[in-house]
């Protein structure tokens, strides 16, 4: 006897300068989940945005190295960023804020694209995540004078994880949350899992890309992220720049990979790993294999490399969710819905 396919419902909108996609296995819970998601993202923006002068994160710019009490939300976001830095040997570092500012990425990306004033590229190692002290006991953080934090490499994926868990618990159904392509799932998935299309060119959920390699995988839990350098880029004078920074130089990373997709126990870990793989460059597939992470790496010439465990599923089907790769050229899309993913500044 055939198993009935559980229905899904999806909503698409924009927030924090990125695409937002929500899919639920109970269509009747979509609207209430969407309201909760909007509230959650507003709270994340108020706490973690580098582009809002009134955000908690921006307020740390003026603390001159004094221990400063922060909200539990920002403390959690900072903890995730510092854990990602440690896990990637500093390849993903939250102290890149000033480096991004110097490259012209100092406001919402739509405004960055409209400004073509030249910049001077200077090689300068970023201050380093070890100089940031987060005291969990007192709820304070110490940021030395002159260091500006940026949580773009981790906050979007962390927010997706947090939202998916919260919504699944509240609604009692399966939930997929994609923020700018960083995808997290929670609750009971559709039959066969969330089918996600991973593709090299950003495109709509409803149809496969007309160019570039792609694959459909199944995701039952955790998260999936794709990082790349092509989608979120801008011109400054004679330079084409992008948002993935090499902490050793403070400049956009030169990488042999067009996109890197990673599945992990949660979206934050997946995105940290996919971003770190771009920074690590040649040999990143060995690093990912050593961590036991299923991954798909697309070289600049289009060659596709995968690590053990990929694909999670080879079922050719319409994705449950197509998540646009906001920060790179990669995409990912899930089972009864489609999703595309890419790491980028979340706030």
Coordinates of C-alpha atoms in Angstrom, one line a residue:
X1 CA 0.0 0.0 0.0
X2 CA 1.5 3.4 -1.0
X3 CA 2.3 5.9 1.7
X4 CA 0.4 9.1 1.3
X5 CA 2.7 12.1 0.6
X6 CA 2.3 14.7 3.4
X7 CA 1.2 18.1 2.0
X8 CA 3.5 21.1 2.4
X9 CA 2.9 24.8 2.2
X10 CA 5.4 27.5 1.5
X11 CA 5.8 31.3 2.0
X12 CA 8.5 33.5 0.4
X13 CA 9.5 37.0 1.3
X14 CA 12.5 39.2 2.1
X15 CA 14.0 40.4 5.3
X16 CA 17.5 41.6 6.5
X17 CA 18.3 42.1 2.8
X18 CA 18.0 38.4 2.0
X19 CA 15.4 35.9 0.7
X20 CA 13.3 34.1 3.3
X21 CA 11.5 30.8 2.6
X22 CA 9.4 28.9 5.1
X23 CA 7.9 25.5 4.4
X24 CA 5.6 23.6 6.8
X25 CA 4.3 20.0 6.5
X26 CA 1.0 21.3 8.0
X27 CA -0.5 23.9 5.6
X28 CA -2.8 25.1 8.3
X29 CA 0.2 26.2 10.4
X30 CA 1.9 28.2 7.7
X31 CA 0.5 31.7 8.6
X32 CA 1.1 31.5 12.3
X33 CA 4.6 30.1 11.7
X34 CA 5.3 33.0 9.3
X35 CA 4.4 35.5 11.9
X36 CA 6.7 33.9 14.5
X37 CA 9.5 33.8 11.9
X38 CA 9.1 37.5 11.1
X39 CA 9.2 38.4 14.8
X40 CA 12.3 36.2 15.3
X41 CA 14.1 37.9 12.4
X42 CA 13.3 41.3 13.6
X43 CA 14.9 40.4 17.0
X44 CA 18.0 39.1 15.3
X45 CA 18.3 42.2 13.2
X46 CA 18.0 44.5 16.2
X47 CA 20.7 42.5 18.0
X48 CA 23.2 41.4 15.3
X49 CA 23.1 43.9 12.4
X50 CA 26.4 45.5 11.4
X51 CA 24.4 48.0 9.3
X52 CA 22.1 49.4 12.0
X53 CA 23.5 52.2 14.2
X54 CA 21.1 51.2 16.9
X55 CA 21.9 47.5 17.0
X56 CA 23.5 45.8 20.0
X57 CA 26.4 44.7 17.8
X58 CA 27.1 48.2 16.6
X59 CA 27.0 49.5 20.2
X60 CA 30.1 47.3 20.9
X61 CA 32.1 49.5 18.5
X62 CA 32.2 52.2 21.2
X63 CA 33.0 50.1 24.3
X64 CA 36.7 50.7 24.2
X65 CA 37.6 47.3 25.5
X66 CA 35.3 47.4 28.5
X67 CA 33.3 44.3 29.5
X68 CA 29.8 45.0 28.2
X69 CA 26.6 43.2 29.1
X70 CA 24.7 42.0 26.1
X71 CA 21.3 40.3 25.6
X72 CA 21.0 36.5 25.7
X73 CA 20.3 36.6 22.0
X74 CA 23.4 38.4 21.1
X75 CA 25.5 36.4 23.5
X76 CA 24.2 33.2 21.8
X77 CA 25.0 34.6 18.3
X78 CA 28.5 35.6 19.5
X79 CA 29.1 32.1 21.0
X80 CA 28.2 30.5 17.7
X81 CA 30.6 32.8 15.8
X82 CA 33.5 32.1 18.2
X83 CA 32.8 28.4 18.1
X84 CA 32.9 28.5 14.3
X85 CA 36.2 30.4 14.4
X86 CA 37.7 27.8 16.7
X87 CA 36.3 24.8 14.7
X88 CA 37.7 26.2 11.4
X89 CA 41.1 27.2 12.8
X90 CA 40.3 30.8 12.3
X91 CA 39.2 30.5 8.6
X92 CA 35.8 32.0 9.6
X93 CA 36.6 34.9 11.9
X94 CA 34.1 37.5 13.3
X95 CA 36.7 40.3 13.5
X96 CA 36.5 41.0 9.8
X97 CA 34.1 43.9 10.2
X98 CA 36.6 46.7 9.5
X99 CA 38.0 44.7 6.6
X100 CA 34.6 44.6 5.0
X101 CA 34.0 48.3 5.7
X102 CA 37.3 49.1 3.9
X103 CA 36.2 47.2 0.9
X104 CA 33.0 49.2 0.7
X105 CA 30.6 46.6 2.2
X106 CA 29.5 48.9 5.0
X107 CA 25.7 49.1 4.3
X108 CA 22.9 47.0 2.9
X109 CA 24.1 45.1 -0.1
X110 CA 21.7 46.8 -2.5
X111 CA 23.3 50.1 -1.7
X112 CA 26.8 48.7 -1.9
X113 CA 26.1 47.7 -5.5
X114 CA 25.1 51.2 -6.4
X115 CA 28.4 52.7 -5.2
X116 CA 31.4 52.3 -7.5
X117 CA 33.9 54.6 -5.8
X118 CA 37.4 53.2 -5.9
X119 CA 39.0 51.7 -2.8
X120 CA 42.6 51.0 -2.0
X121 CA 43.3 47.3 -1.3
X122 CA 45.7 46.8 1.6
X123 CA 46.9 43.5 2.9
X124 CA 46.3 43.5 6.6
X125 CA 45.6 40.5 8.8
X126 CA 42.3 40.8 10.8
X127 CA 42.7 41.2 14.6
X128 CA 41.6 37.7 15.3
X129 CA 38.8 36.0 17.2
X130 CA 40.9 35.1 20.2
X131 CA 40.9 38.7 21.2
X132 CA 37.2 38.6 21.8
X133 CA 36.2 37.5 25.3
X134 CA 32.6 36.2 26.0
X135 CA 31.9 35.6 29.6
X136 CA 28.9 33.3 29.9
X137 CA 28.7 33.6 33.7
X138 CA 28.2 37.4 33.6
X139 CA 26.6 37.7 30.2
X140 CA 29.3 40.2 29.1
X141 CA 31.6 40.5 26.0
X142 CA 34.9 42.3 25.8
X143 CA 35.8 43.8 22.3
X144 CA 39.2 45.6 22.2
X145 CA 39.2 49.1 20.9
X146 CA 39.5 49.3 17.1
X147 CA 37.9 45.9 16.4
X148 CA 34.6 45.8 14.6
X149 CA 32.7 42.6 14.6
X150 CA 30.7 41.1 11.7
X151 CA 28.5 38.0 12.2
X152 CA 27.6 37.6 8.6
X153 CA 29.4 34.3 8.2
X154 CA 27.4 32.7 11.1
X155 CA 24.3 34.7 12.2
X156 CA 22.1 33.9 9.2
X157 CA 22.6 30.1 9.5
X158 CA 22.2 30.3 13.3
X159 CA 19.0 32.2 13.0
X160 CA 17.7 29.6 10.6
X161 CA 18.5 26.8 13.1
X162 CA 16.9 28.7 15.9
X163 CA 13.8 29.5 14.0
X164 CA 13.3 26.0 12.6
X165 CA 13.5 24.5 16.1
X166 CA 11.2 27.1 17.7
X167 CA 8.6 26.8 14.9
X168 CA 8.5 23.0 14.8
X169 CA 8.0 22.9 18.5
X170 CA 5.3 25.5 18.5
X171 CA 3.4 24.1 15.4
X172 CA 4.0 20.4 16.0
X173 CA 4.9 19.7 12.4
X174 CA 7.8 19.6 10.1
X175 CA 9.4 23.0 9.3
X176 CA 12.0 24.1 6.8
X177 CA 13.5 27.6 7.2
X178 CA 15.8 29.0 4.5
X179 CA 17.5 32.4 5.1
X180 CA 19.4 33.6 2.0
X181 CA 20.0 29.9 1.1
X182 CA 21.1 28.7 4.5
X183 CA 18.6 25.9 5.2
X184 CA 17.6 24.4 8.6
X185 CA 14.9 21.7 9.1
X186 CA 13.2 20.5 12.3
X187 CA 10.3 18.3 13.3
X188 CA 9.0 15.4 11.3
X189 CA 10.0 15.7 7.7
X190 CA 7.9 14.9 4.6
X191 CA 7.9 11.3 3.4
X192 CA 11.4 10.7 1.9
X193 CA 12.8 13.7 3.6
X194 CA 13.1 17.3 2.5
X195 CA 14.4 17.1 -1.1
X196 CA 16.8 20.0 -1.8
X197 CA 18.2 21.0 -5.1
X198 CA 21.8 22.0 -4.9
X199 CA 22.7 24.1 -8.0
X200 CA 25.5 26.3 -9.2
X201 CA 23.3 29.1 -10.6
X202 CA 20.8 31.0 -8.5
X203 CA 17.3 30.4 -9.8
X204 CA 13.6 29.8 -8.9
X205 CA 12.3 26.9 -6.8
X206 CA 9.8 25.7 -9.4
X207 CA 12.2 24.7 -12.1
X208 CA 15.7 23.3 -12.4
X209 CA 18.5 25.6 -13.7
X210 CA 19.0 25.8 -17.4
X211 CA 22.8 25.9 -17.0
X212 CA 25.4 24.7 -14.5
X213 CA 25.6 21.4 -12.6
X214 CA 22.9 20.6 -10.0
X215 CA 21.8 17.7 -7.9
X216 CA 18.8 16.8 -5.7
X217 CA 19.4 15.5 -2.3
X218 CA 17.3 14.4 0.7
X219 CA 17.6 16.0 4.1
X220 CA 15.9 14.5 7.1
X221 CA 17.4 16.7 9.9
X222 CA 20.0 19.3 10.6
X223 CA 21.1 21.9 8.0
X224 CA 22.5 22.5 4.6
X225 CA 24.5 25.5 3.3
X226 CA 26.2 26.5 0.1
X227 CA 28.9 29.1 0.0
X228 CA 30.3 30.9 -3.1
X229 CA 31.8 34.1 -4.2
X230 CA 29.9 34.9 -7.5
X231 CA 26.4 36.1 -6.4
X232 CA 27.3 38.7 -3.8
X233 CA 30.0 40.8 -5.4
X234 CA 30.5 44.5 -6.3
X235 CA 32.8 46.8 -8.2
X236 CA 35.1 49.4 -6.6
X237 CA 37.1 51.2 -9.2
X238 CA 39.0 48.5 -11.2
X239 CA 38.4 45.8 -8.6
X240 CA 35.6 43.2 -8.5
X241 CA 35.2 42.3 -4.8
X242 CA 33.2 39.8 -2.8
X243 CA 32.2 39.2 0.8
X244 CA 34.2 36.1 1.7
X245 CA 37.3 37.4 3.5
X246 CA 40.6 35.7 4.1
X247 CA 41.5 36.5 7.7
X248 CA 45.2 36.3 6.8
X249 CA 45.0 39.2 4.3
X250 CA 41.8 41.1 5.1
X251 CA 40.9 40.8 1.4
X252 CA 38.4 38.8 -0.6
X253 CA 39.7 35.2 -0.7
X254 CA 41.2 33.7 -3.9
X255 CA 39.8 30.2 -4.1
X256 CA 39.7 27.4 -6.6
X257 CA 36.1 26.7 -5.7
X258 CA 33.0 28.2 -7.3
X259 CA 30.7 26.8 -4.7
X260 CA 30.9 24.5 -1.7
X261 CA 27.8 22.8 -0.2
X262 CA 27.9 21.1 3.2
X263 CA 25.4 19.1 5.2
X264 CA 25.8 19.0 9.0
X265 CA 24.0 18.5 12.3
X266 CA 22.8 22.1 12.1
X267 CA 22.9 24.9 9.6
X268 CA 25.4 27.0 11.5
X269 CA 28.0 24.2 11.4
X270 CA 27.2 23.5 7.7
X271 CA 27.7 27.2 6.8
X272 CA 30.9 27.6 8.8
X273 CA 32.3 24.5 7.1
X274 CA 31.3 25.6 3.6
X275 CA 32.7 29.1 4.1
X276 CA 35.9 27.8 5.6
X277 CA 36.3 25.5 2.6
X278 CA 36.4 28.5 0.3
X279 CA 39.1 30.1 2.5
X280 CA 41.2 26.9 2.8
X281 CA 41.1 26.5 -0.9
X282 CA 43.0 23.5 -2.4
X283 CA 42.7 20.5 -0.1
X284 CA 39.4 21.7 1.4
X285 CA 37.8 18.4 0.3
X286 CA 40.3 16.5 2.5
X287 CA 39.6 18.8 5.4
X288 CA 35.8 18.2 5.1
X289 CA 36.4 14.5 4.7
X290 CA 38.4 14.5 7.9
X291 CA 35.5 16.1 9.7
X292 CA 33.1 13.5 8.3
X293 CA 30.9 16.1 6.6
X294 CA 29.1 15.3 3.4
X295 CA 30.0 18.0 0.9
X296 CA 29.9 18.9 -2.8
X297 CA 32.6 21.2 -4.2
X298 CA 32.4 22.8 -7.6
X299 CA 35.7 24.0 -9.1
X300 CA 35.9 27.1 -11.3
X301 CA 36.1 24.9 -14.4
X302 CA 32.8 23.1 -13.4
X303 CA 34.4 19.9 -12.1
X304 CA 32.3 18.5 -9.2
X305 CA 34.0 16.8 -6.2
X306 CA 32.2 15.1 -3.4
X307 CA 33.1 13.8 0.0
X308 CA 31.9 10.5 1.5
X309 CA 28.2 10.6 2.4
X310 CA 27.3 12.8 -0.5
X311 CA 24.6 12.8 -1.9
X312 CA 22.4 12.3 1.1
X313 CA 19.8 11.0 -1.4
X314 CA 19.8 10.6 -5.2
X315 CA 16.1 10.6 -5.7
X316 CA 15.3 12.8 -8.8
X317 CA 12.3 14.8 -7.6
X318 CA 11.0 18.4 -7.3
X319 CA 12.6 20.0 -4.3
X320 CA 10.5 20.9 -1.2
X321 CA 12.3 24.2 -1.1
X322 CA 14.5 26.2 -3.4
X323 CA 16.7 28.5 -1.4
X324 CA 18.5 31.3 -3.3
X325 CA 22.2 31.6 -2.8
X326 CA 22.3 35.2 -1.6
X327 CA 26.0 35.3 -0.8
X328 CA 27.5 33.3 -3.6
X329 CA 26.7 31.5 -6.8
X330 CA 25.4 28.3 -5.2
X331 CA 21.9 27.2 -4.4
X332 CA 20.2 24.4 -2.6
X333 CA 16.6 23.2 -2.7
X334 CA 14.7 20.5 -0.5
X335 CA 12.2 17.4 -1.1
X336 CA 8.4 18.2 -1.5
X337 CA 9.8 21.8 -1.6
X338 CA 13.0 23.3 -3.0
X339 CA 15.8 25.2 -1.4
X340 CA 19.1 26.8 -2.5
X341 CA 21.8 27.9 -0.1
X342 CA 24.8 30.2 0.2
X343 CA 26.6 31.8 3.1
X344 CA 26.4 35.6 3.4
X345 CA 26.0 38.4 5.8
X346 CA 23.0 37.6 7.8
X347 CA 22.5 40.9 9.5

